[in-house]
PDB file of C-alpha atoms and ligand atoms in Angstrom:
ATOM      1  CA  MET A 131      96.162 116.399 106.311  1.00 73.00           C
ATOM      2  CA  SER A 132      97.742 113.292 106.742  1.00 81.00           C
ATOM      3  CA  GLU A 133      96.928 111.072 109.696  1.00 84.00           C
ATOM      4  CA  VAL A 134      99.169 107.864 109.679  1.00 95.00           C
ATOM      5  CA  GLN A 135      98.082 105.575 112.301  1.00 98.00           C
ATOM      6  CA  ARG A 136      97.955 101.436 112.560  1.00 98.00           C
ATOM      7  CA  THR A 137      96.370  99.021 113.673  1.00 99.00           C
ATOM      8  CA  LEU A 138      96.443  95.648 114.785  1.00 99.00           C
ATOM      9  CA  VAL A 139      95.214  92.740 112.256  1.00 99.00           C
ATOM     10  CA  LEU A 140      94.725  89.557 113.146  1.00 99.00           C
ATOM     11  CA  VAL A 141      93.867  86.434 110.825  1.00 99.00           C
ATOM     12  CA  LYS A 142      92.021  84.371 113.025  1.00 98.00           C
ATOM     13  CA  PRO A 143      92.571  80.658 113.502  1.00 98.00           C
ATOM     14  CA  ASP A 144      90.138  79.992 111.193  1.00 98.00           C
ATOM     15  CA  GLY A 145      91.453  82.483 108.142  1.00 98.00           C
ATOM     16  CA  VAL A 146      94.741  80.143 108.836  1.00 98.00           C
ATOM     17  CA  ARG A 147      93.061  76.821 108.435  1.00 98.00           C
ATOM     18  CA  ARG A 148      91.847  77.277 105.759  1.00 98.00           C
ATOM     19  CA  GLY A 149      94.695  78.966 103.812  1.00 98.00           C
ATOM     20  CA  LEU A 150      93.003  82.408 103.537  1.00 98.00           C
ATOM     21  CA  VAL A 151      95.544  84.361 105.174  1.00 98.00           C
ATOM     22  CA  GLY A 152      97.574  85.343 101.308  1.00 98.00           C
ATOM     23  CA  GLN A 153      93.764  86.608 100.307  1.00 98.00           C
ATOM     24  CA  VAL A 154      93.691  88.124 103.530  1.00 99.00           C
ATOM     25  CA  VAL A 155      97.091  90.289 103.532  1.00 99.00           C
ATOM     26  CA  GLY A 156      97.013  90.918  99.983  1.00 98.00           C
ATOM     27  CA  ARG A 157      93.608  92.685  99.936  1.00 99.00           C
ATOM     28  CA  ILE A 158      95.183  94.792 102.464  1.00 99.00           C
ATOM     29  CA  GLU A 159      98.142  95.570 100.567  1.00 98.00           C
ATOM     30  CA  ALA A 160      96.283  95.572  97.918  1.00 98.00           C
ATOM     31  CA  LYS A 161      94.178  98.651  99.181  1.00 98.00           C
ATOM     32  CA  GLY A 162      97.418 100.369  99.971  1.00 98.00           C
ATOM     33  CA  TYR A 163      98.600  99.999 103.158  1.00 98.00           C
ATOM     34  CA  ARG A 164     101.815  99.064 104.454  1.00 98.00           C
ATOM     35  CA  LEU A 165     103.062  96.016 106.641  1.00 98.00           C
ATOM     36  CA  VAL A 166     105.598  96.849 109.712  1.00 98.00           C
ATOM     37  CA  ALA A 167     105.023  93.075 111.610  1.00 98.00           C
ATOM     38  CA  ALA A 168     104.207  89.740 111.071  1.00 98.00           C
ATOM     39  CA  GLN A 169     103.990  86.923 113.521  1.00 98.00           C
ATOM     40  CA  LEU A 170     102.429  83.563 113.271  1.00 98.00           C
ATOM     41  CA  ARG A 171     101.636  82.103 116.683  1.00 98.00           C
ATOM     42  CA  THR A 172      99.417  79.957 118.415  1.00 98.00           C
ATOM     43  CA  ALA A 173      97.988  82.636 121.040  1.00 98.00           C
ATOM     44  CA  ASP A 174      97.105  81.706 125.181  1.00 97.00           C
ATOM     45  CA  ALA A 175      94.196  82.628 127.822  1.00 97.00           C
ATOM     46  CA  ALA A 176      96.422  85.951 129.498  1.00 97.00           C
ATOM     47  CA  LEU A 177      96.566  87.754 125.732  1.00 98.00           C
ATOM     48  CA  LEU A 178      93.381  86.620 124.495  1.00 98.00           C
ATOM     49  CA  GLY A 179      91.956  87.567 128.102  1.00 97.00           C
ATOM     50  CA  GLU A 180      93.450  90.909 127.806  1.00 97.00           C
ATOM     51  CA  HIS A 181      92.612  91.819 124.029  1.00 98.00           C
ATOM     52  CA  TYR A 182      89.113  91.072 124.273  1.00 98.00           C
ATOM     53  CA  GLY A 183      88.955  92.452 127.850  1.00 95.00           C
ATOM     54  CA  GLU A 184      85.978  94.614 127.096  1.00 95.00           C
ATOM     55  CA  HIS A 185      83.852  91.808 126.445  1.00 96.00           C
ATOM     56  CA  ALA A 186      83.957  90.636 130.155  1.00 95.00           C
ATOM     57  CA  GLY A 187      80.780  89.274 131.238  1.00 95.00           C
ATOM     58  CA  ARG A 188      79.729  88.237 127.157  1.00 96.00           C
ATOM     59  CA  ALA A 189      78.606  84.657 127.058  1.00 94.00           C
ATOM     60  CA  PHE A 190      80.465  84.147 123.530  1.00 95.00           C
ATOM     61  CA  LEU A 191      83.626  85.118 125.867  1.00 96.00           C
ATOM     62  CA  GLY A 192      84.139  81.668 126.610  1.00 96.00           C
ATOM     63  CA  PRO A 193      83.972  80.017 123.447  1.00 97.00           C
ATOM     64  CA  LEU A 194      85.448  83.207 121.203  1.00 98.00           C
ATOM     65  CA  VAL A 195      88.821  82.236 123.800  1.00 98.00           C
ATOM     66  CA  GLU A 196      88.277  78.586 123.231  1.00 98.00           C
ATOM     67  CA  PHE A 197      88.297  79.072 119.292  1.00 98.00           C
ATOM     68  CA  MET A 198      91.052  81.492 119.282  1.00 98.00           C
ATOM     69  CA  LEU A 199      92.891  79.262 121.044  1.00 98.00           C
ATOM     70  CA  SER A 200      92.464  76.628 118.253  1.00 98.00           C
ATOM     71  CA  GLY A 201      95.384  77.250 115.918  1.00 98.00           C
ATOM     72  CA  PRO A 202      98.120  79.554 114.945  1.00 98.00           C
ATOM     73  CA  VAL A 203      97.077  83.682 114.733  1.00 99.00           C
ATOM     74  CA  LEU A 204      99.169  85.944 112.226  1.00 99.00           C
ATOM     75  CA  ALA A 205      99.065  88.881 114.340  1.00 99.00           C
ATOM     76  CA  VAL A 206     100.176  92.063 111.947  1.00 99.00           C
ATOM     77  CA  VAL A 207     100.503  95.694 112.442  1.00 99.00           C
ATOM     78  CA  VAL A 208      99.103  97.769 109.098  1.00 99.00           C
ATOM     79  CA  GLU A 209      99.812 101.121 108.645  1.00 98.00           C
ATOM     80  CA  GLY A 210      98.757 103.941 106.437  1.00 98.00           C
ATOM     81  CA  HIS A 211      96.278 106.892 106.940  1.00 98.00           C
ATOM     82  CA  ARG A 212      93.080 106.415 108.334  1.00 98.00           C
ATOM     83  CA  VAL A 213      94.112 102.415 108.626  1.00 98.00           C
ATOM     84  CA  ILE A 214      91.892 101.559 110.930  1.00 98.00           C
ATOM     85  CA  GLU A 215      88.598 103.022 109.709  1.00 98.00           C
ATOM     86  CA  GLY A 216      90.224 101.583 106.315  1.00 98.00           C
ATOM     87  CA  VAL A 217      91.029  97.713 107.619  1.00 99.00           C
ATOM     88  CA  ARG A 218      87.598  97.886 109.418  1.00 99.00           C
ATOM     89  CA  VAL A 219      85.503  98.564 106.036  1.00 98.00           C
ATOM     90  CA  LEU A 220      87.623  95.373 104.843  1.00 99.00           C
ATOM     91  CA  SER A 221      86.858  93.265 107.077  1.00 99.00           C
ATOM     92  CA  GLY A 222      83.107  94.353 106.592  1.00 98.00           C
ATOM     93  CA  ALA A 223      80.562  93.287 109.730  1.00 98.00           C
ATOM     94  CA  THR A 224      81.193  91.180 112.597  1.00 98.00           C
ATOM     95  CA  ASP A 225      78.646  88.557 111.561  1.00 98.00           C
ATOM     96  CA  PRO A 226      79.869  86.737 108.588  1.00 98.00           C
ATOM     97  CA  THR A 227      76.390  86.009 107.261  1.00 98.00           C
ATOM     98  CA  LEU A 228      74.692  89.592 107.565  1.00 98.00           C
ATOM     99  CA  ALA A 229      78.818  90.759 105.903  1.00 98.00           C
ATOM    100  CA  ALA A 230      78.613  92.733 102.414  1.00 98.00           C
ATOM    101  CA  PRO A 231      79.559  91.204  99.958  1.00 98.00           C
ATOM    102  CA  GLY A 232      83.045  92.278  98.869  1.00 98.00           C
ATOM    103  CA  SER A 233      84.742  92.560 102.310  1.00 99.00           C
ATOM    104  CA  ILE A 234      86.670  89.796 103.759  1.00 99.00           C
ATOM    105  CA  ARG A 235      84.299  88.399 105.939  1.00 98.00           C
ATOM    106  CA  GLY A 236      81.124  88.911 103.584  1.00 98.00           C
ATOM    107  CA  ASP A 237      82.842  86.813 101.086  1.00 98.00           C
ATOM    108  CA  LEU A 238      85.333  84.334 102.796  1.00 98.00           C
ATOM    109  CA  ALA A 239      83.090  83.443 106.129  1.00 98.00           C
ATOM    110  CA  CYS A 240      79.399  81.816 107.136  1.00 97.00           C
ATOM    111  CA  ASP A 241      77.997  81.321 109.980  1.00 95.00           C
ATOM    112  CA  THR A 242      78.426  77.692 110.669  1.00 93.00           C
ATOM    113  CA  GLY A 243      76.291  77.728 113.810  1.00 95.00           C
ATOM    114  CA  ALA A 244      79.051  77.143 116.140  1.00 92.00           C
ATOM    115  CA  PRO A 245      78.577  79.315 119.288  1.00 94.00           C
ATOM    116  CA  VAL A 246      81.038  82.135 118.229  1.00 96.00           C
ATOM    117  CA  MET A 247      81.157  83.374 114.600  1.00 97.00           C
ATOM    118  CA  GLU A 248      83.935  82.316 112.211  1.00 98.00           C
ATOM    119  CA  ASN A 249      84.566  84.893 111.099  1.00 98.00           C
ATOM    120  CA  ILE A 250      88.204  85.287 109.591  1.00 98.00           C
ATOM    121  CA  ILE A 251      90.010  88.751 110.744  1.00 99.00           C
ATOM    122  CA  HIS A 252      90.936  90.635 113.951  1.00 99.00           C
ATOM    123  CA  ALA A 253      91.041  94.454 113.278  1.00 99.00           C
ATOM    124  CA  SER A 254      91.789  97.243 115.805  1.00 98.00           C
ATOM    125  CA  ASP A 255      87.962  99.503 116.023  1.00 98.00           C
ATOM    126  CA  SER A 256      89.795 102.960 117.260  1.00 98.00           C
ATOM    127  CA  PRO A 257      93.095 104.378 118.350  1.00 98.00           C
ATOM    128  CA  GLY A 258      93.049 104.044 121.670  1.00 98.00           C
ATOM    129  CA  SER A 259      92.490  99.511 121.303  1.00 98.00           C
ATOM    130  CA  ALA A 260      94.794  99.772 118.627  1.00 98.00           C
ATOM    131  CA  ALA A 261      97.314 101.275 120.790  1.00 98.00           C
ATOM    132  CA  ARG A 262      96.760  98.975 123.623  1.00 98.00           C
ATOM    133  CA  GLU A 263      96.234  95.467 121.282  1.00 98.00           C
ATOM    134  CA  ILE A 264      99.934  96.377 119.703  1.00 98.00           C
ATOM    135  CA  ALA A 265     100.985  96.938 122.674  1.00 98.00           C
ATOM    136  CA  LEU A 266      99.363  93.123 123.470  1.00 98.00           C
ATOM    137  CA  TRP A 267     100.915  91.449 120.515  1.00 98.00           C
ATOM    138  CA  PHE A 268     104.213  93.324 119.841  1.00 98.00           C
ATOM    139  CA  PRO A 269     105.247  94.487 122.967  1.00 97.00           C
ATOM    140  CA  ASP A 270     109.308  95.171 121.413  1.00 95.00           C
ATOM    141  CA  LEU A 271     107.409  97.469 118.145  1.00 94.00           C
ATOM    142  CA  GLY A 272     108.250 100.767 119.349  1.00 71.00           C
TER     143      GLY A 272
HETATM  144  P1  LIG B 392      84.228  92.348 116.067  1.00 87.71           P
HETATM  145  O1  LIG B 392      85.133  91.212 115.376  1.00 87.71           O
HETATM  146  O2  LIG B 392      84.152  93.204 114.062  1.00 87.71           O
HETATM  147  O3  LIG B 392      85.119  93.567 116.328  1.00 87.71           O
HETATM  148  P2  LIG B 392      82.811  92.085 118.565  1.00 87.71           P
HETATM  149  O4  LIG B 392      81.703  93.032 118.560  1.00 87.71           O
HETATM  150  O5  LIG B 392      84.406  93.177 119.082  1.00 87.71           O
HETATM  151  O6  LIG B 392      83.246  91.912 117.159  1.00 87.71           O
HETATM  152  O7  LIG B 392      83.047  90.696 118.993  1.00 87.71           O
HETATM  153  C1  LIG B 392      84.807  89.755 118.737  1.00 87.71           C
HETATM  154  C2  LIG B 392      84.514  88.249 117.929  1.00 87.71           C
HETATM  155  O8  LIG B 392      83.490  87.882 118.966  1.00 87.71           O
HETATM  156  C3  LIG B 392      83.660  88.504 116.863  1.00 87.71           C
HETATM  157  O9  LIG B 392      84.499  89.342 115.850  1.00 87.71           O
HETATM  158  C4  LIG B 392      82.847  87.812 116.686  1.00 87.71           C
HETATM  159  O10 LIG B 392      84.189  86.289 116.313  1.00 87.71           O
HETATM  160  C5  LIG B 392      82.689  87.263 118.444  1.00 87.71           C
HETATM  161  N1  LIG B 392      81.465  87.444 118.649  1.00 87.71           N
HETATM  162  C6  LIG B 392      80.630  89.152 118.617  1.00 87.71           C
HETATM  163  N2  LIG B 392      79.621  88.612 118.963  1.00 87.71           N
HETATM  164  C7  LIG B 392      79.008  87.490 118.697  1.00 87.71           C
HETATM  165  C8  LIG B 392      77.997  86.570 118.655  1.00 87.71           C
HETATM  166  O11 LIG B 392      76.463  87.917 119.296  1.00 87.71           O
HETATM  167  N3  LIG B 392      78.122  85.724 119.136  1.00 87.71           N
HETATM  168  C9  LIG B 392      78.845  84.785 118.747  1.00 87.71           C
HETATM  169  N4  LIG B 392      80.054  85.367 118.315  1.00 87.71           N
HETATM  170  C10 LIG B 392      80.028  86.575 118.569  1.00 87.71           C
HETATM  171 MG1  LIG B 393      86.050  94.466 118.403  1.00 87.71          MG
END
């Protein structure tokens, strides 16, 4: 049975800086998913604090927020059957050194030794996260 979902994708500041927005969005479109909304913007600390709320207390949270504030991100809402899992698979493992070749992180990123892993893409990890994150980044999206 069809289970159309929506997920939140962020092309992180490293991806925007390196000119990889087209490749990231292109892979998602080529897979067959549909773009619902997109916005290029620089986030603020309050938004990122909420977005990464699950990581409160983790040592990498400060560097992560600083990195995410370092330039604009492309926020995109993507729709499709099982899209939440699908975009996680396209993204690859969190650690870009270990992410499989063929995935966005595996092909386009490496660990630079920075305190936070710069890995090109964020993608919601569950239906609950997707709903929460879409409401945060696109409050007008009904
Ligand atoms: P995810 O982006 O694959 O869902 P999360 O565990 O939610 O991974 O972590 C959010 C982001 O924080 C990662 O994408 C990465 O940029 C960074 N990160 C996660 N774990 C570490 C770590 O152990 N060291 C440095 N940065 C990390
Ligand atoms: Mg995550």
